[in-house]
Amino acid sequence: MASGTRLQRRTWRAAVARGAVLIVGFVCMVAFAVVLARATLVPSPASVRLTHTNLHPGDSIRAYLAQPHWRDAVKQIGGNVLLGLPFGVLLPVLFPRTRGLLRVVLMTAFVMLTVEAAQGLLVTGRAFDIDDVILNSLGSFAGYLLLGRRLGRALHPRRHHWWQRRPAGAEASADSPPDPGGPKPRLPAILRAVRKPAR
């Protein structure tokens, strides 16, 4: 995590490095958006008879696995997983508030639900499939664990949860040196009796 601390330093080199990484991430996100639109929102009139709406989780996945050629199953399942992979990598880099495994997966699911709804309502030859959303979310899960988590922590300060925050007074007392004129610890009773002068 040394590279992460270097990128978070308040120096012009660290600022330039962060800016370069964010620009590259933004370009990758734009390119990914173009690929996603072409893969999901381009009409396919020839597929009208082959597509059908699936609202039952697992039905399409079982149909993929039941195909006679395993390559077709790998293409369908693997393609949907790979389509969600960039979400897990790019979201923590470009949007610090989305860091966290649950947030990344939920954001991916929301975006892909929107895409699938647009497919089913507006695009010829496409249909809504809940299993595609599940596989896309699984891809973002893998992308976050493989790379997104490290990149997010390297670029942005670590996010503190409400249960990890300490009161301002506690932080100030922890950071400030002890007061030499402050109250001193009392000695045990037996030692105080020994130190009393005899009358």
mmCIF file of N, CA and C in Angstrom, residues 89-180:
data_model
loop_
_atom_site.group_PDB
_atom_site.id
_atom_site.type_symbol
_atom_site.label_atom_id
_atom_site.label_comp_id
_atom_site.label_asym_id
_atom_site.label_seq_id
_atom_site.Cartn_x
_atom_site.Cartn_y
_atom_site.Cartn_z
ATOM 1 N N VAL A 89 -14.024 -2.179 -11.420
ATOM 2 C CA VAL A 89 -12.707 -1.548 -11.463
ATOM 3 C C VAL A 89 -12.820 -0.028 -11.524
ATOM 4 N N LEU A 90 -13.735 0.489 -12.338
ATOM 5 C CA LEU A 90 -13.781 1.922 -12.614
ATOM 6 C C LEU A 90 -14.608 2.714 -11.607
ATOM 7 N N LEU A 91 -15.653 2.135 -11.062
ATOM 8 C CA LEU A 91 -16.489 2.885 -10.115
ATOM 9 C C LEU A 91 -15.709 3.357 -8.884
ATOM 10 N N PRO A 92 -14.899 2.511 -8.230
ATOM 11 C CA PRO A 92 -14.146 3.002 -7.069
ATOM 12 C C PRO A 92 -13.105 4.060 -7.431
ATOM 13 N N VAL A 93 -12.649 4.073 -8.685
ATOM 14 C CA VAL A 93 -11.638 5.043 -9.109
ATOM 15 C C VAL A 93 -12.268 6.399 -9.384
ATOM 16 N N LEU A 94 -13.370 6.420 -10.125
ATOM 17 C CA LEU A 94 -13.969 7.682 -10.561
ATOM 18 C C LEU A 94 -14.980 8.243 -9.567
ATOM 19 N N PHE A 95 -15.593 7.381 -8.781
ATOM 20 C CA PHE A 95 -16.632 7.830 -7.845
ATOM 21 C C PHE A 95 -16.309 7.292 -6.457
ATOM 22 N N PRO A 96 -15.558 8.051 -5.661
ATOM 23 C CA PRO A 96 -15.129 7.546 -4.342
ATOM 24 C C PRO A 96 -16.279 7.138 -3.434
ATOM 25 N N ARG A 97 -17.433 7.792 -3.568
ATOM 26 C CA ARG A 97 -18.560 7.454 -2.695
ATOM 27 C C ARG A 97 -19.142 6.078 -2.983
ATOM 28 N N THR A 98 -18.813 5.496 -4.130
ATOM 29 C CA THR A 98 -19.319 4.161 -4.447
ATOM 30 C C THR A 98 -18.367 3.065 -3.990
ATOM 31 N N ARG A 99 -17.275 3.449 -3.309
ATOM 32 C CA ARG A 99 -16.362 2.414 -2.843
ATOM 33 C C ARG A 99 -17.039 1.513 -1.819
ATOM 34 N N GLY A 100 -16.614 0.260 -1.834
ATOM 35 C CA GLY A 100 -17.250 -0.739 -0.983
ATOM 36 C C GLY A 100 -17.913 -1.786 -1.850
ATOM 37 N N LEU A 101 -17.735 -3.029 -1.473
ATOM 38 C CA LEU A 101 -18.227 -4.133 -2.299
ATOM 39 C C LEU A 101 -19.730 -4.047 -2.530
ATOM 40 N N LEU A 102 -20.497 -3.810 -1.481
ATOM 41 C CA LEU A 102 -21.948 -3.767 -1.611
ATOM 42 C C LEU A 102 -22.389 -2.609 -2.502
ATOM 43 N N ARG A 103 -21.767 -1.453 -2.332
ATOM 44 C CA ARG A 103 -22.155 -0.297 -3.133
ATOM 45 C C ARG A 103 -21.854 -0.514 -4.615
ATOM 46 N N VAL A 104 -20.706 -1.092 -4.914
ATOM 47 C CA VAL A 104 -20.341 -1.341 -6.313
ATOM 48 C C VAL A 104 -21.322 -2.314 -6.954
ATOM 49 N N VAL A 105 -21.641 -3.384 -6.250
ATOM 50 C CA VAL A 105 -22.566 -4.384 -6.802
ATOM 51 C C VAL A 105 -23.959 -3.789 -6.994
ATOM 52 N N LEU A 106 -24.433 -3.015 -6.009
ATOM 53 C CA LEU A 106 -25.761 -2.406 -6.125
ATOM 54 C C LEU A 106 -25.817 -1.386 -7.257
ATOM 55 N N MET A 107 -24.744 -0.593 -7.418
ATOM 56 C CA MET A 107 -24.722 0.376 -8.508
ATOM 57 C C MET A 107 -24.722 -0.321 -9.862
ATOM 58 N N THR A 108 -23.943 -1.397 -9.967
ATOM 59 C CA THR A 108 -23.928 -2.158 -11.216
ATOM 60 C C THR A 108 -25.297 -2.753 -11.516
ATOM 61 N N ALA A 109 -25.918 -3.319 -10.493
ATOM 62 C CA ALA A 109 -27.247 -3.904 -10.692
ATOM 63 C C ALA A 109 -28.257 -2.847 -11.126
ATOM 64 N N PHE A 110 -28.177 -1.650 -10.544
ATOM 65 C CA PHE A 110 -29.108 -0.577 -10.916
ATOM 66 C C PHE A 110 -28.914 -0.163 -12.375
ATOM 67 N N VAL A 111 -27.649 0.029 -12.782
ATOM 68 C CA VAL A 111 -27.371 0.440 -14.167
ATOM 69 C C VAL A 111 -27.824 -0.633 -15.143
ATOM 70 N N MET A 112 -27.521 -1.892 -14.844
ATOM 71 C CA MET A 112 -27.858 -2.959 -15.784
ATOM 72 C C MET A 112 -29.364 -3.232 -15.793
ATOM 73 N N LEU A 113 -30.047 -3.022 -14.687
ATOM 74 C CA LEU A 113 -31.511 -3.114 -14.700
ATOM 75 C C LEU A 113 -32.109 -2.060 -15.633
ATOM 76 N N THR A 114 -31.523 -0.859 -15.603
ATOM 77 C CA THR A 114 -31.985 0.195 -16.504
ATOM 78 C C THR A 114 -31.739 -0.183 -17.956
ATOM 79 N N VAL A 115 -30.552 -0.736 -18.223
ATOM 80 C CA VAL A 115 -30.218 -1.148 -19.592
ATOM 81 C C VAL A 115 -31.141 -2.264 -20.060
ATOM 82 N N GLU A 116 -31.377 -3.236 -19.199
ATOM 83 C CA GLU A 116 -32.251 -4.348 -19.580
ATOM 84 C C GLU A 116 -33.686 -3.871 -19.808
ATOM 85 N N ALA A 117 -34.142 -2.925 -18.991
ATOM 86 C CA ALA A 117 -35.488 -2.383 -19.197
ATOM 87 C C ALA A 117 -35.582 -1.656 -20.532
ATOM 88 N N ALA A 118 -34.522 -0.905 -20.876
ATOM 89 C CA ALA A 118 -34.513 -0.230 -22.180
ATOM 90 C C ALA A 118 -34.498 -1.240 -23.317
ATOM 91 N N GLN A 119 -33.767 -2.329 -23.135
ATOM 92 C CA GLN A 119 -33.760 -3.389 -24.144
ATOM 93 C C GLN A 119 -35.163 -3.941 -24.375
ATOM 94 N N GLY A 120 -35.821 -4.281 -23.286
ATOM 95 C CA GLY A 120 -37.134 -4.905 -23.422
ATOM 96 C C GLY A 120 -38.211 -3.985 -23.958
ATOM 97 N N LEU A 121 -38.088 -2.675 -23.684
ATOM 98 C CA LEU A 121 -39.146 -1.744 -24.066
ATOM 99 C C LEU A 121 -38.890 -1.037 -25.402
ATOM 100 N N LEU A 122 -37.623 -0.809 -25.736
ATOM 101 C CA LEU A 122 -37.325 0.087 -26.844
ATOM 102 C C LEU A 122 -36.544 -0.541 -28.001
ATOM 103 N N VAL A 123 -35.838 -1.615 -27.759
ATOM 104 C CA VAL A 123 -34.906 -2.138 -28.763
ATOM 105 C C VAL A 123 -35.483 -3.389 -29.411
ATOM 106 N N THR A 124 -35.529 -3.390 -30.729
ATOM 107 C CA THR A 124 -36.044 -4.538 -31.472
ATOM 108 C C THR A 124 -35.049 -5.697 -31.398
ATOM 109 N N GLY A 125 -35.570 -6.882 -31.137
ATOM 110 C CA GLY A 125 -34.717 -8.059 -31.084
ATOM 111 C C GLY A 125 -33.993 -8.243 -29.764
ATOM 112 N N ARG A 126 -34.312 -7.431 -28.769
ATOM 113 C CA ARG A 126 -33.724 -7.556 -27.436
ATOM 114 C C ARG A 126 -34.845 -7.783 -26.428
ATOM 115 N N ALA A 127 -34.488 -8.377 -25.296
ATOM 116 C CA ALA A 127 -35.495 -8.660 -24.275
ATOM 117 C C ALA A 127 -34.880 -8.503 -22.894
ATOM 118 N N PHE A 128 -35.742 -8.225 -21.932
ATOM 119 C CA PHE A 128 -35.289 -8.114 -20.548
ATOM 120 C C PHE A 128 -34.975 -9.496 -19.999
ATOM 121 N N ASP A 129 -33.787 -9.633 -19.371
ATOM 122 C CA ASP A 129 -33.382 -10.915 -18.786
ATOM 123 C C ASP A 129 -32.744 -10.641 -17.440
ATOM 124 N N ILE A 130 -33.371 -11.088 -16.377
ATOM 125 C CA ILE A 130 -32.857 -10.847 -15.034
ATOM 126 C C ILE A 130 -31.541 -11.574 -14.798
ATOM 127 N N ASP A 131 -31.306 -12.683 -15.484
ATOM 128 C CA ASP A 131 -30.060 -13.410 -15.315
ATOM 129 C C ASP A 131 -28.869 -12.621 -15.857
ATOM 130 N N ASP A 132 -29.100 -11.809 -16.879
ATOM 131 C CA ASP A 132 -28.022 -10.951 -17.370
ATOM 132 C C ASP A 132 -27.596 -9.961 -16.291
ATOM 133 N N VAL A 133 -28.554 -9.428 -15.560
ATOM 134 C CA VAL A 133 -28.240 -8.500 -14.469
ATOM 135 C C VAL A 133 -27.441 -9.213 -13.382
ATOM 136 N N ILE A 134 -27.829 -10.435 -13.064
ATOM 137 C CA ILE A 134 -27.116 -11.197 -12.033
ATOM 138 C C ILE A 134 -25.678 -11.476 -12.460
ATOM 139 N N LEU A 135 -25.487 -11.870 -13.707
ATOM 140 C CA LEU A 135 -24.139 -12.168 -14.193
ATOM 141 C C LEU A 135 -23.296 -10.898 -14.300
ATOM 142 N N ASN A 136 -23.900 -9.797 -14.719
ATOM 143 C CA ASN A 136 -23.172 -8.526 -14.754
ATOM 144 C C ASN A 136 -22.737 -8.108 -13.354
ATOM 145 N N SER A 137 -23.618 -8.260 -12.381
ATOM 146 C CA SER A 137 -23.277 -7.917 -10.997
ATOM 147 C C SER A 137 -22.176 -8.820 -10.460
ATOM 148 N N LEU A 138 -22.202 -10.085 -10.857
ATOM 149 C CA LEU A 138 -21.124 -11.001 -10.466
ATOM 150 C C LEU A 138 -19.796 -10.556 -11.057
ATOM 151 N N GLY A 139 -19.822 -10.051 -12.279
ATOM 152 C CA GLY A 139 -18.601 -9.536 -12.890
ATOM 153 C C GLY A 139 -18.059 -8.325 -12.153
ATOM 154 N N SER A 140 -18.939 -7.416 -11.746
ATOM 155 C CA SER A 140 -18.472 -6.257 -10.979
ATOM 156 C C SER A 140 -17.912 -6.682 -9.626
ATOM 157 N N PHE A 141 -18.505 -7.703 -9.029
ATOM 158 C CA PHE A 141 -18.002 -8.277 -7.768
ATOM 159 C C PHE A 141 -16.557 -8.746 -7.949
ATOM 160 N N ALA A 142 -16.306 -9.487 -9.028
ATOM 161 C CA ALA A 142 -14.956 -9.990 -9.287
ATOM 162 C C ALA A 142 -13.995 -8.852 -9.608
ATOM 163 N N GLY A 143 -14.441 -7.874 -10.413
ATOM 164 C CA GLY A 143 -13.570 -6.759 -10.755
ATOM 165 C C GLY A 143 -13.162 -5.941 -9.550
ATOM 166 N N TYR A 144 -14.086 -5.760 -8.614
ATOM 167 C CA TYR A 144 -13.767 -4.996 -7.411
ATOM 168 C C TYR A 144 -12.743 -5.738 -6.550
ATOM 169 N N LEU A 145 -12.927 -7.033 -6.389
ATOM 170 C CA LEU A 145 -11.993 -7.793 -5.562
ATOM 171 C C LEU A 145 -10.620 -7.904 -6.210
ATOM 172 N N LEU A 146 -10.579 -8.027 -7.530
ATOM 173 C CA LEU A 146 -9.296 -8.208 -8.226
ATOM 174 C C LEU A 146 -8.488 -6.918 -8.295
ATOM 175 N N LEU A 147 -9.140 -5.793 -8.595
ATOM 176 C CA LEU A 147 -8.380 -4.563 -8.856
ATOM 177 C C LEU A 147 -9.027 -3.301 -8.304
ATOM 178 N N GLY A 148 -10.343 -3.214 -8.352
ATOM 179 C CA GLY A 148 -11.009 -1.968 -7.981
ATOM 180 C C GLY A 148 -10.752 -1.542 -6.550
ATOM 181 N N ARG A 149 -10.710 -2.485 -5.644
ATOM 182 C CA ARG A 149 -10.498 -2.150 -4.227
ATOM 183 C C ARG A 149 -9.118 -1.530 -4.015
ATOM 184 N N ARG A 150 -8.106 -2.099 -4.653
ATOM 185 C CA ARG A 150 -6.745 -1.563 -4.500
ATOM 186 C C ARG A 150 -6.619 -0.189 -5.130
ATOM 187 N N LEU A 151 -7.180 -0.021 -6.320
ATOM 188 C CA LEU A 151 -7.086 1.278 -6.992
ATOM 189 C C LEU A 151 -7.829 2.360 -6.216
ATOM 190 N N GLY A 152 -9.014 2.026 -5.709
ATOM 191 C CA GLY A 152 -9.767 3.006 -4.934
ATOM 192 C C GLY A 152 -9.024 3.449 -3.690
ATOM 193 N N ARG A 153 -8.401 2.519 -2.990
ATOM 194 C CA ARG A 153 -7.661 2.870 -1.779
ATOM 195 C C ARG A 153 -6.385 3.626 -2.103
ATOM 196 N N ALA A 154 -5.784 3.335 -3.260
ATOM 197 C CA ALA A 154 -4.559 4.024 -3.647
ATOM 198 C C ALA A 154 -4.817 5.484 -4.010
ATOM 199 N N LEU A 155 -5.960 5.764 -4.610
ATOM 200 C CA LEU A 155 -6.251 7.120 -5.086
ATOM 201 C C LEU A 155 -6.935 7.989 -4.050
ATOM 202 N N HIS A 156 -7.796 7.419 -3.241
ATOM 203 C CA HIS A 156 -8.635 8.213 -2.338
ATOM 204 C C HIS A 156 -8.370 7.808 -0.894
ATOM 205 N N PRO A 157 -8.507 8.755 0.045
ATOM 206 C CA PRO A 157 -8.329 8.417 1.463
ATOM 207 C C PRO A 157 -9.315 7.349 1.889
ATOM 208 N N ARG A 158 -8.901 6.579 2.846
ATOM 209 C CA ARG A 158 -9.747 5.489 3.315
ATOM 210 C C ARG A 158 -11.021 6.042 3.938
ATOM 211 N N ARG A 159 -12.126 5.438 3.572
ATOM 212 C CA ARG A 159 -13.432 5.885 4.053
ATOM 213 C C ARG A 159 -13.669 5.374 5.470
ATOM 214 N N HIS A 160 -14.095 6.288 6.368
ATOM 215 C CA HIS A 160 -14.380 5.924 7.758
ATOM 216 C C HIS A 160 -15.887 5.817 7.957
ATOM 217 N N HIS A 161 -16.306 4.734 8.564
ATOM 218 C CA HIS A 161 -17.720 4.537 8.852
ATOM 219 C C HIS A 161 -18.098 5.270 10.132
ATOM 220 N N TRP A 162 -19.391 5.482 10.294
ATOM 221 C CA TRP A 162 -19.852 6.232 11.455
ATOM 222 C C TRP A 162 -19.499 5.543 12.765
ATOM 223 N N TRP A 163 -19.440 4.191 12.732
ATOM 224 C CA TRP A 163 -19.132 3.497 13.988
ATOM 225 C C TRP A 163 -17.632 3.505 14.303
ATOM 226 N N GLN A 164 -16.815 3.978 13.338
ATOM 227 C CA GLN A 164 -15.373 4.048 13.560
ATOM 228 C C GLN A 164 -14.920 5.441 13.980
ATOM 229 N N ARG A 165 -15.799 6.434 13.930
ATOM 230 C CA ARG A 165 -15.420 7.793 14.242
ATOM 231 C C ARG A 165 -15.371 7.999 15.755
ATOM 232 N N ARG A 166 -14.349 8.758 16.186
ATOM 233 C CA ARG A 166 -14.215 9.099 17.593
ATOM 234 C C ARG A 166 -14.659 10.533 17.816
ATOM 235 N N PRO A 167 -15.111 10.873 19.007
ATOM 236 C CA PRO A 167 -15.476 12.262 19.294
ATOM 237 C C PRO A 167 -14.304 13.205 19.084
ATOM 238 N N ALA A 168 -14.630 14.456 18.736
ATOM 239 C CA ALA A 168 -13.568 15.427 18.467
ATOM 240 C C ALA A 168 -12.691 15.632 19.696
ATOM 241 N N GLY A 169 -13.281 15.645 20.892
ATOM 242 C CA GLY A 169 -12.493 15.811 22.104
ATOM 243 C C GLY A 169 -11.521 14.677 22.325
ATOM 244 N N ALA A 170 -11.956 13.448 21.980
ATOM 245 C CA ALA A 170 -11.067 12.302 22.156
ATOM 246 C C ALA A 170 -9.892 12.379 21.210
ATOM 247 N N GLU A 171 -10.152 12.826 19.942
ATOM 248 C CA GLU A 171 -9.064 12.949 18.990
ATOM 249 C C GLU A 171 -8.083 14.020 19.421
ATOM 250 N N ALA A 172 -8.623 15.160 19.945
ATOM 251 C CA ALA A 172 -7.738 16.236 20.361
ATOM 252 C C ALA A 172 -6.887 15.811 21.537
ATOM 253 N N SER A 173 -7.483 15.104 22.503
ATOM 254 C CA SER A 173 -6.710 14.661 23.659
ATOM 255 C C SER A 173 -5.686 13.620 23.285
ATOM 256 N N ALA A 174 -5.991 12.811 22.259
ATOM 257 C CA ALA A 174 -5.036 11.790 21.828
ATOM 258 C C ALA A 174 -3.864 12.422 21.110
ATOM 259 N N ASP A 175 -4.117 13.513 20.363
ATOM 260 C CA ASP A 175 -3.051 14.146 19.600
ATOM 261 C C ASP A 175 -2.220 15.110 20.430
ATOM 262 N N SER A 176 -2.783 15.735 21.485
ATOM 263 C CA SER A 176 -2.070 16.734 22.269
ATOM 264 C C SER A 176 -1.232 16.051 23.344
ATOM 265 N N PRO A 177 -0.058 16.629 23.678
ATOM 266 C CA PRO A 177 0.790 16.029 24.720
ATOM 267 C C PRO A 177 0.158 16.203 26.090
ATOM 268 N N PRO A 178 0.507 15.374 27.044
ATOM 269 C CA PRO A 178 -0.085 15.476 28.391
ATOM 270 C C PRO A 178 0.326 16.772 29.061
ATOM 271 N N ASP A 179 -0.566 17.350 29.826
ATOM 272 C CA ASP A 179 -0.319 18.601 30.531
ATOM 273 C C ASP A 179 0.503 18.318 31.783
ATOM 274 N N PRO A 180 1.723 18.932 31.873
ATOM 275 C CA PRO A 180 2.538 18.632 33.071
ATOM 276 C C PRO A 180 1.922 19.162 34.353
#
